[in-house]
Amino acid sequence: MIYGRDINMTNKVVVGSQWGDEGKAKITDILAHDADLIIRYQGGCNAGHTVVADNKTYKFHLIPSGILYKGKTCFLGAGTVILPEFFEQEVNELIAHGIDVSGLKISPLASITMPYHTEVDGYSESTAGKGKIGTTKKGIGPTYTDKAARIGLKIGDLYNLETLNEKLDIILPLKNKTLEKVYGLQPYTKDCILALCEKYAQIFKPYVCFEWQELLENFRKKQILFEGAQGVMLDVDYGTYPFVTSSNPIGGGAATGSGYGPTMIDEVIGVAKAYVTRVGEGPFVTELTDETGEKIREIGHEFGVTTGRPRRCGWFDAVIMRYSVLVGGLTSIALTKADVFDSFDEIKVCTAYKDTRDGKVYTHYPTDVFMHKYLEPVYETHKGWKSDISKIREYENLPENCRKYLERLEELLGVPVSIVSVGPDREQTIFRK
Ligand code: GDP
Ligand code: IMO
Ligand code: MG
């Protein structure tokens, strides 16, 4: 017993193990069935999460997909950043779908994305030239920048006018100077910001949870699911920096961004596609710019949920995945989209990188991403299974070549593949015994 908690109950973190869009929401949705509390621990509305359940498709950005189950508590932790208008729109859409949002709670310590954050994100992206990151332009980087610089606004500030006024007197002169002098953007008056904050206070009022410490204490003995957004390779400390987001999607991020420390985490499930995709700029050693990449994009419907951008596609990369297992703290893998390969004759897996300049082979991920242009993937080739696996529900019933492929991935990564997803629907899931 730890904190009076039965240690057989496992608290799980769902982590994206590649560059995002691995199918985290589908896996979170399934695991949320047995969870009492679902906590989103980082990121903001840069995320685009899809859940297909009961013949309906739900799109989420900020709100944990656990909200689909009536009676669950969903908490947006201190590590998240929230764009108020976007949050309001998402909540309204869920209500319009008949979803009960009464279990939704927000930490007063979550950061607010202000209009100047989105303006700066847009400006930086439009003028960066070669240094462009390809962000979602949702103000994520500038919001986290202000948080780290200690000049950010938190949800809780909206409900104490004295604090808000004191903070704005420090923040606004600084902000306006940078907006005007660095970015050539319009400054904000204090009255304008106060009026916005009044509006935001109304938006968050039904959800802000000042009693969050009591809430988390009460759930200590229950089942907790931590939901990550983005992925390990987009982590600000460990990803393909600077082509990353500005938060910590790794398993450790759940310990800082949720309100619970690391002792409440038992398992970290890394969600990985059977191939790799990436949206935005940055290195991608196994990227396929040929008709095979096009085929994966078409069959896998690889277009962004948040921005609609076509996703870059490539073969499964065991080099980044081994790295992800290490830095993400992954204890097992949920492999999604294996069904996309149903018609493929051959499937490749990258086991190492080779430097085209001197022939040096890397089995560990080289972190100087500006040198990745000199790297080429070393592939092994697997025979396809050439049959429809989307209706299979038992691991033993998967075609032999498919099982061989999955077992080889386990061997390369050193962790078990505990879940195999064979389609977007909740039902299309195989649990390994
Ligand atoms: P997330 O951001 O990690 O939650 O992933 P997204 O929702 O952005 O993208 C994953 C997409 O793949 C969604 O459209 C899912 O409905 C879909 N999906 C998830 N798992 C599977 C699967 O096993 N097979 C297929 N064909 N689609 C899947
Ligand atoms: P989910 O949770 C895929 C990418 C952007 C860009 C970089 C920085 O759906 O997996 P940002 O707006 O965060 O400053 O952009 O990160 N990115 C994602 N890519 N899935 C996501 O979320 C992403 N969130 C951000 O494309 O390259
Ligand atoms: Mg996504």
PDB file of C-alpha atoms in Angstrom, residues 172-403:
ATOM      1  CA  LEU A 172       2.229  45.198 -19.580  1.00  0.00           C
ATOM      2  CA  PRO A 173       4.994  47.831 -19.898  1.00  0.00           C
ATOM      3  CA  LEU A 174       7.440  45.018 -20.713  1.00  0.00           C
ATOM      4  CA  LYS A 175       5.056  43.312 -23.119  1.00  0.00           C
ATOM      5  CA  ASN A 176       4.150  46.502 -24.947  1.00  0.00           C
ATOM      6  CA  LYS A 177       7.801  47.432 -25.384  1.00  0.00           C
ATOM      7  CA  THR A 178       8.572  44.072 -27.010  1.00  0.00           C
ATOM      8  CA  LEU A 179       5.386  44.026 -29.055  1.00  0.00           C
ATOM      9  CA  GLU A 180       6.135  47.454 -30.535  1.00  0.00           C
ATOM     10  CA  LYS A 181       9.928  47.498 -30.741  1.00  0.00           C
ATOM     11  CA  VAL A 182      10.721  43.868 -31.576  1.00  0.00           C
ATOM     12  CA  TYR A 183       7.664  42.759 -33.511  1.00  0.00           C
ATOM     13  CA  GLY A 184       6.183  46.041 -34.781  1.00  0.00           C
ATOM     14  CA  LEU A 185       2.814  45.001 -33.327  1.00  0.00           C
ATOM     15  CA  GLN A 186       0.182  47.133 -31.583  1.00  0.00           C
ATOM     16  CA  PRO A 187       0.481  47.653 -27.804  1.00  0.00           C
ATOM     17  CA  TYR A 188      -2.381  46.829 -25.398  1.00  0.00           C
ATOM     18  CA  THR A 189      -3.955  49.209 -22.863  1.00  0.00           C
ATOM     19  CA  LYS A 190      -4.510  47.963 -19.341  1.00  0.00           C
ATOM     20  CA  ASP A 191      -8.246  48.583 -19.726  1.00  0.00           C
ATOM     21  CA  CYS A 192      -8.336  46.356 -22.797  1.00  0.00           C
ATOM     22  CA  ILE A 193      -6.517  43.511 -20.991  1.00  0.00           C
ATOM     23  CA  LEU A 194      -8.740  43.913 -17.911  1.00  0.00           C
ATOM     24  CA  ALA A 195     -11.851  43.688 -20.103  1.00  0.00           C
ATOM     25  CA  LEU A 196     -10.463  40.520 -21.745  1.00  0.00           C
ATOM     26  CA  CYS A 197      -9.658  39.048 -18.342  1.00  0.00           C
ATOM     27  CA  GLU A 198     -13.209  39.725 -17.152  1.00  0.00           C
ATOM     28  CA  LYS A 199     -14.498  37.806 -20.181  1.00  0.00           C
ATOM     29  CA  TYR A 200     -12.040  34.950 -19.544  1.00  0.00           C
ATOM     30  CA  ALA A 201     -13.067  34.787 -15.876  1.00  0.00           C
ATOM     31  CA  GLN A 202     -16.636  34.117 -17.009  1.00  0.00           C
ATOM     32  CA  ILE A 203     -15.514  31.437 -19.502  1.00  0.00           C
ATOM     33  CA  PHE A 204     -13.514  29.489 -16.897  1.00  0.00           C
ATOM     34  CA  LYS A 205     -15.808  30.085 -13.906  1.00  0.00           C
ATOM     35  CA  PRO A 206     -17.703  26.766 -14.046  1.00  0.00           C
ATOM     36  CA  TYR A 207     -14.459  24.789 -14.363  1.00  0.00           C
ATOM     37  CA  VAL A 208     -11.682  26.455 -12.376  1.00  0.00           C
ATOM     38  CA  CYS A 209     -10.894  24.297  -9.334  1.00  0.00           C
ATOM     39  CA  PHE A 210      -9.349  26.229  -6.469  1.00  0.00           C
ATOM     40  CA  GLU A 211      -9.769  23.113  -4.316  1.00  0.00           C
ATOM     41  CA  TRP A 212      -7.466  21.137  -6.632  1.00  0.00           C
ATOM     42  CA  GLN A 213      -5.286  19.930  -3.751  1.00  0.00           C
ATOM     43  CA  GLU A 214      -8.302  18.351  -2.043  1.00  0.00           C
ATOM     44  CA  LEU A 215      -9.408  16.954  -5.412  1.00  0.00           C
ATOM     45  CA  LEU A 216      -6.063  15.277  -6.098  1.00  0.00           C
ATOM     46  CA  GLU A 217      -5.819  14.016  -2.511  1.00  0.00           C
ATOM     47  CA  ASN A 218      -9.254  12.443  -2.801  1.00  0.00           C
ATOM     48  CA  PHE A 219      -8.287  10.621  -5.988  1.00  0.00           C
ATOM     49  CA  ARG A 220      -4.992   9.299  -4.604  1.00  0.00           C
ATOM     50  CA  LYS A 221      -6.546   5.934  -3.805  1.00  0.00           C
ATOM     51  CA  LYS A 222      -8.293   5.696  -7.141  1.00  0.00           C
ATOM     52  CA  GLN A 223      -7.226   5.012 -10.715  1.00  0.00           C
ATOM     53  CA  ILE A 224      -5.501   7.872 -12.515  1.00  0.00           C
ATOM     54  CA  LEU A 225      -4.734   8.258 -16.190  1.00  0.00           C
ATOM     55  CA  PHE A 226      -2.313  10.930 -17.340  1.00  0.00           C
ATOM     56  CA  GLU A 227      -2.830  12.091 -20.906  1.00  0.00           C
ATOM     57  CA  GLY A 228       0.087  13.504 -22.849  1.00  0.00           C
ATOM     58  CA  ALA A 229      -0.158  15.623 -25.967  1.00  0.00           C
ATOM     59  CA  GLN A 230       2.416  15.882 -28.803  1.00  0.00           C
ATOM     60  CA  GLY A 231       5.251  13.356 -28.507  1.00  0.00           C
ATOM     61  CA  VAL A 232       8.731  12.633 -27.150  1.00  0.00           C
ATOM     62  CA  MET A 233      10.453  13.860 -30.327  1.00  0.00           C
ATOM     63  CA  LEU A 234       8.648  17.213 -29.894  1.00  0.00           C
ATOM     64  CA  ASP A 235       9.755  17.550 -26.243  1.00  0.00           C
ATOM     65  CA  VAL A 236      11.441  20.896 -25.562  1.00  0.00           C
ATOM     66  CA  ASP A 237      14.370  19.238 -23.760  1.00  0.00           C
ATOM     67  CA  TYR A 238      14.738  15.932 -25.612  1.00  0.00           C
ATOM     68  CA  GLY A 239      13.101  16.369 -29.009  1.00  0.00           C
ATOM     69  CA  THR A 240      14.545  17.551 -32.305  1.00  0.00           C
ATOM     70  CA  TYR A 241      15.276  20.992 -30.832  1.00  0.00           C
ATOM     71  CA  PRO A 242      14.589  23.681 -32.008  1.00  0.00           C
ATOM     72  CA  PHE A 243      11.936  21.937 -34.143  1.00  0.00           C
ATOM     73  CA  VAL A 244       9.846  21.052 -31.115  1.00  0.00           C
ATOM     74  CA  THR A 245       6.937  22.317 -29.060  1.00  0.00           C
ATOM     75  CA  SER A 246       7.602  24.254 -25.847  1.00  0.00           C
ATOM     76  CA  SER A 247       6.548  21.757 -23.178  1.00  0.00           C
ATOM     77  CA  ASN A 248       7.511  18.296 -21.869  1.00  0.00           C
ATOM     78  CA  PRO A 249       5.367  15.520 -23.404  1.00  0.00           C
ATOM     79  CA  ILE A 250       7.737  12.833 -21.986  1.00  0.00           C
ATOM     80  CA  GLY A 251       6.467  10.600 -19.162  1.00  0.00           C
ATOM     81  CA  GLY A 252       8.283  12.817 -16.649  1.00  0.00           C
ATOM     82  CA  GLY A 253       6.110  15.734 -17.782  1.00  0.00           C
ATOM     83  CA  ALA A 254       3.187  14.063 -16.016  1.00  0.00           C
ATOM     84  CA  ALA A 255       5.042  14.418 -12.725  1.00  0.00           C
ATOM     85  CA  THR A 256       5.470  18.183 -13.111  1.00  0.00           C
ATOM     86  CA  GLY A 257       2.383  19.160 -15.068  1.00  0.00           C
ATOM     87  CA  SER A 258      -0.365  17.235 -13.281  1.00  0.00           C
ATOM     88  CA  GLY A 259      -0.075  18.174  -9.611  1.00  0.00           C
ATOM     89  CA  TYR A 260       0.962  14.656  -8.592  1.00  0.00           C
ATOM     90  CA  GLY A 261       4.636  13.809  -8.288  1.00  0.00           C
ATOM     91  CA  PRO A 262       6.418  10.838  -9.892  1.00  0.00           C
ATOM     92  CA  THR A 263       5.435   8.445  -7.080  1.00  0.00           C
ATOM     93  CA  MET A 264       1.886   8.295  -8.452  1.00  0.00           C
ATOM     94  CA  ILE A 265       3.031   6.904 -11.817  1.00  0.00           C
ATOM     95  CA  ASP A 266       3.195   3.139 -12.299  1.00  0.00           C
ATOM     96  CA  GLU A 267       3.262   2.646 -16.057  1.00  0.00           C
ATOM     97  CA  VAL A 268       4.123   4.739 -19.092  1.00  0.00           C
ATOM     98  CA  ILE A 269       2.499   3.595 -22.322  1.00  0.00           C
ATOM     99  CA  GLY A 270       4.192   4.964 -25.412  1.00  0.00           C
ATOM    100  CA  VAL A 271       1.835   5.252 -28.358  1.00  0.00           C
ATOM    101  CA  ALA A 272       3.591   4.649 -31.692  1.00  0.00           C
ATOM    102  CA  LYS A 273       2.361   4.324 -35.242  1.00  0.00           C
ATOM    103  CA  ALA A 274       3.536   1.334 -37.255  1.00  0.00           C
ATOM    104  CA  TYR A 275       5.229   4.027 -39.353  1.00  0.00           C
ATOM    105  CA  VAL A 276       6.182   7.626 -38.539  1.00  0.00           C
ATOM    106  CA  THR A 277       4.586  10.974 -39.353  1.00  0.00           C
ATOM    107  CA  ARG A 278       5.554  14.552 -38.683  1.00  0.00           C
ATOM    108  CA  VAL A 279       3.816  17.900 -39.260  1.00  0.00           C
ATOM    109  CA  GLY A 280       5.848  21.071 -39.442  1.00  0.00           C
ATOM    110  CA  GLU A 281       9.544  21.537 -40.094  1.00  0.00           C
ATOM    111  CA  GLY A 282      12.498  19.596 -38.755  1.00  0.00           C
ATOM    112  CA  PRO A 283      14.633  16.520 -39.416  1.00  0.00           C
ATOM    113  CA  PHE A 284      13.007  13.203 -40.276  1.00  0.00           C
ATOM    114  CA  VAL A 285      15.576  10.606 -41.338  1.00  0.00           C
ATOM    115  CA  THR A 286      13.100   7.945 -42.538  1.00  0.00           C
ATOM    116  CA  GLU A 287      10.851  10.402 -44.407  1.00  0.00           C
ATOM    117  CA  LEU A 288       9.491   9.056 -47.717  1.00  0.00           C
ATOM    118  CA  THR A 289       8.963  11.732 -50.327  1.00  0.00           C
ATOM    119  CA  ASP A 290       8.098   9.163 -53.005  1.00  0.00           C
ATOM    120  CA  GLU A 291       4.911   7.269 -53.911  1.00  0.00           C
ATOM    121  CA  THR A 292       5.296   4.968 -50.864  1.00  0.00           C
ATOM    122  CA  GLY A 293       5.036   8.025 -48.579  1.00  0.00           C
ATOM    123  CA  GLU A 294       2.032   9.171 -50.602  1.00  0.00           C
ATOM    124  CA  LYS A 295       0.431   5.738 -50.245  1.00  0.00           C
ATOM    125  CA  ILE A 296       0.868   5.763 -46.448  1.00  0.00           C
ATOM    126  CA  ARG A 297      -0.607   9.307 -46.280  1.00  0.00           C
ATOM    127  CA  GLU A 298      -3.592   8.302 -48.375  1.00  0.00           C
ATOM    128  CA  ILE A 299      -4.418   5.004 -46.648  1.00  0.00           C
ATOM    129  CA  GLY A 300      -3.643   6.394 -43.188  1.00  0.00           C
ATOM    130  CA  HIS A 301      -5.546   9.677 -43.814  1.00  0.00           C
ATOM    131  CA  GLU A 302      -2.536  11.573 -42.617  1.00  0.00           C
ATOM    132  CA  PHE A 303      -3.774  15.147 -42.457  1.00  0.00           C
ATOM    133  CA  GLY A 304      -3.579  17.290 -39.291  1.00  0.00           C
ATOM    134  CA  VAL A 305      -6.651  17.637 -37.038  1.00  0.00           C
ATOM    135  CA  THR A 306      -5.691  21.137 -35.863  1.00  0.00           C
ATOM    136  CA  THR A 307      -4.276  22.702 -39.017  1.00  0.00           C
ATOM    137  CA  GLY A 308      -5.365  20.353 -41.843  1.00  0.00           C
ATOM    138  CA  ARG A 309      -1.754  20.188 -43.058  1.00  0.00           C
ATOM    139  CA  PRO A 310      -0.660  16.986 -44.853  1.00  0.00           C
ATOM    140  CA  ARG A 311       1.558  14.975 -42.513  1.00  0.00           C
ATOM    141  CA  ARG A 312       5.020  13.944 -43.689  1.00  0.00           C
ATOM    142  CA  CYS A 313       5.235  10.121 -43.682  1.00  0.00           C
ATOM    143  CA  GLY A 314       8.078   7.612 -43.361  1.00  0.00           C
ATOM    144  CA  TRP A 315       9.046   4.105 -42.249  1.00  0.00           C
ATOM    145  CA  PHE A 316       9.123   3.043 -38.581  1.00  0.00           C
ATOM    146  CA  ASP A 317      12.291   4.356 -36.982  1.00  0.00           C
ATOM    147  CA  ALA A 318      13.642   2.129 -34.211  1.00  0.00           C
ATOM    148  CA  VAL A 319      16.468   4.620 -33.517  1.00  0.00           C
ATOM    149  CA  ILE A 320      14.084   7.373 -32.364  1.00  0.00           C
ATOM    150  CA  MET A 321      11.842   4.782 -30.702  1.00  0.00           C
ATOM    151  CA  ARG A 322      14.673   3.338 -28.575  1.00  0.00           C
ATOM    152  CA  TYR A 323      15.515   6.914 -27.593  1.00  0.00           C
ATOM    153  CA  SER A 324      11.864   7.491 -26.794  1.00  0.00           C
ATOM    154  CA  VAL A 325      11.754   4.388 -24.578  1.00  0.00           C
ATOM    155  CA  LEU A 326      14.751   5.771 -22.666  1.00  0.00           C
ATOM    156  CA  VAL A 327      13.917   9.468 -22.234  1.00  0.00           C
ATOM    157  CA  GLY A 328      10.157   9.042 -22.265  1.00  0.00           C
ATOM    158  CA  GLY A 329      10.369   6.360 -19.567  1.00  0.00           C
ATOM    159  CA  LEU A 330       8.179   3.999 -21.603  1.00  0.00           C
ATOM    160  CA  THR A 331       7.271   0.663 -20.040  1.00  0.00           C
ATOM    161  CA  SER A 332       5.281  -0.665 -23.007  1.00  0.00           C
ATOM    162  CA  ILE A 333       4.091   0.296 -26.478  1.00  0.00           C
ATOM    163  CA  ALA A 334       0.597   0.723 -27.911  1.00  0.00           C
ATOM    164  CA  LEU A 335       1.152   0.240 -31.635  1.00  0.00           C
ATOM    165  CA  THR A 336      -1.448   1.926 -33.840  1.00  0.00           C
ATOM    166  CA  LYS A 337      -2.290   1.870 -37.544  1.00  0.00           C
ATOM    167  CA  ALA A 338      -0.769  -1.529 -38.332  1.00  0.00           C
ATOM    168  CA  ASP A 339      -3.854  -1.958 -40.581  1.00  0.00           C
ATOM    169  CA  VAL A 340      -2.512   0.766 -42.897  1.00  0.00           C
ATOM    170  CA  PHE A 341       0.034  -1.805 -44.132  1.00  0.00           C
ATOM    171  CA  ASP A 342      -2.605  -4.437 -45.021  1.00  0.00           C
ATOM    172  CA  SER A 343      -1.966  -4.059 -48.771  1.00  0.00           C
ATOM    173  CA  PHE A 344       1.821  -3.617 -48.604  1.00  0.00           C
ATOM    174  CA  ASP A 345       4.158  -6.261 -50.119  1.00  0.00           C
ATOM    175  CA  GLU A 346       7.059  -5.121 -47.969  1.00  0.00           C
ATOM    176  CA  ILE A 347       7.444  -3.085 -44.801  1.00  0.00           C
ATOM    177  CA  LYS A 348      10.715  -1.468 -43.778  1.00  0.00           C
ATOM    178  CA  VAL A 349      12.073  -0.728 -40.338  1.00  0.00           C
ATOM    179  CA  CYS A 350      15.022   1.568 -39.728  1.00  0.00           C
ATOM    180  CA  THR A 351      17.428  -0.040 -37.258  1.00  0.00           C
ATOM    181  CA  ALA A 352      20.326   2.445 -37.454  1.00  0.00           C
ATOM    182  CA  TYR A 353      21.504   5.631 -39.175  1.00  0.00           C
ATOM    183  CA  LYS A 354      24.545   5.790 -41.448  1.00  0.00           C
ATOM    184  CA  ASP A 355      26.559   8.987 -41.909  1.00  0.00           C
ATOM    185  CA  THR A 356      27.004   9.485 -45.649  1.00  0.00           C
ATOM    186  CA  ARG A 357      30.239  11.422 -45.055  1.00  0.00           C
ATOM    187  CA  ASP A 358      32.286   8.763 -43.285  1.00  0.00           C
ATOM    188  CA  GLY A 359      30.104   5.655 -43.143  1.00  0.00           C
ATOM    189  CA  LYS A 360      29.778   5.842 -39.338  1.00  0.00           C
ATOM    190  CA  VAL A 361      26.764   3.890 -38.097  1.00  0.00           C
ATOM    191  CA  TYR A 362      24.612   5.229 -35.270  1.00  0.00           C
ATOM    192  CA  THR A 363      22.374   2.945 -33.259  1.00  0.00           C
ATOM    193  CA  HIS A 364      21.775   5.634 -30.648  1.00  0.00           C
ATOM    194  CA  TYR A 365      19.923   8.797 -31.602  1.00  0.00           C
ATOM    195  CA  PRO A 366      22.371  11.586 -32.587  1.00  0.00           C
ATOM    196  CA  THR A 367      21.060  14.720 -30.863  1.00  0.00           C
ATOM    197  CA  ASP A 368      22.742  17.286 -33.176  1.00  0.00           C
ATOM    198  CA  VAL A 369      19.779  17.532 -35.518  1.00  0.00           C
ATOM    199  CA  PHE A 370      21.494  19.970 -37.877  1.00  0.00           C
ATOM    200  CA  MET A 371      23.720  17.042 -38.899  1.00  0.00           C
ATOM    201  CA  HIS A 372      20.754  14.809 -39.761  1.00  0.00           C
ATOM    202  CA  LYS A 373      20.918  15.946 -43.387  1.00  0.00           C
ATOM    203  CA  TYR A 374      24.000  13.742 -43.693  1.00  0.00           C
ATOM    204  CA  LEU A 375      22.290  10.663 -42.275  1.00  0.00           C
ATOM    205  CA  GLU A 376      20.571   7.893 -44.166  1.00  0.00           C
ATOM    206  CA  PRO A 377      18.473   5.096 -42.696  1.00  0.00           C
ATOM    207  CA  VAL A 378      19.741   1.514 -42.472  1.00  0.00           C
ATOM    208  CA  TYR A 379      16.691  -0.640 -43.185  1.00  0.00           C
ATOM    209  CA  GLU A 380      15.640  -4.210 -42.662  1.00  0.00           C
ATOM    210  CA  THR A 381      12.736  -5.420 -44.786  1.00  0.00           C
ATOM    211  CA  HIS A 382       9.757  -7.452 -43.601  1.00  0.00           C
ATOM    212  CA  LYS A 383       7.243  -9.334 -45.717  1.00  0.00           C
ATOM    213  CA  GLY A 384       3.739  -7.847 -45.679  1.00  0.00           C
ATOM    214  CA  TRP A 385       0.740  -9.880 -44.499  1.00  0.00           C
ATOM    215  CA  LYS A 386      -1.486  -8.902 -47.444  1.00  0.00           C
ATOM    216  CA  SER A 387      -4.793  -9.318 -45.625  1.00  0.00           C
ATOM    217  CA  ASP A 388      -7.338  -7.252 -43.721  1.00  0.00           C
ATOM    218  CA  ILE A 389      -6.486  -7.178 -40.004  1.00  0.00           C
ATOM    219  CA  SER A 390      -9.038  -4.525 -39.038  1.00  0.00           C
ATOM    220  CA  LYS A 391     -11.605  -7.071 -37.829  1.00  0.00           C
ATOM    221  CA  ILE A 392      -9.170  -9.176 -35.774  1.00  0.00           C
ATOM    222  CA  ARG A 393      -9.538  -8.897 -31.978  1.00  0.00           C
ATOM    223  CA  GLU A 394      -7.166 -11.604 -30.709  1.00  0.00           C
ATOM    224  CA  TYR A 395      -3.403 -11.389 -31.059  1.00  0.00           C
ATOM    225  CA  GLU A 396      -3.124 -15.081 -31.982  1.00  0.00           C
ATOM    226  CA  ASN A 397      -5.437 -14.494 -34.950  1.00  0.00           C
ATOM    227  CA  LEU A 398      -3.181 -11.883 -36.556  1.00  0.00           C
ATOM    228  CA  PRO A 399      -1.404 -13.173 -39.678  1.00  0.00           C
ATOM    229  CA  GLU A 400       1.985 -14.705 -38.972  1.00  0.00           C
ATOM    230  CA  ASN A 401       3.911 -11.985 -40.844  1.00  0.00           C
ATOM    231  CA  CYS A 402       2.144  -9.310 -38.826  1.00  0.00           C
ATOM    232  CA  ARG A 403       3.019 -11.019 -35.512  1.00  0.00           C
TER     233      ARG A 403
END
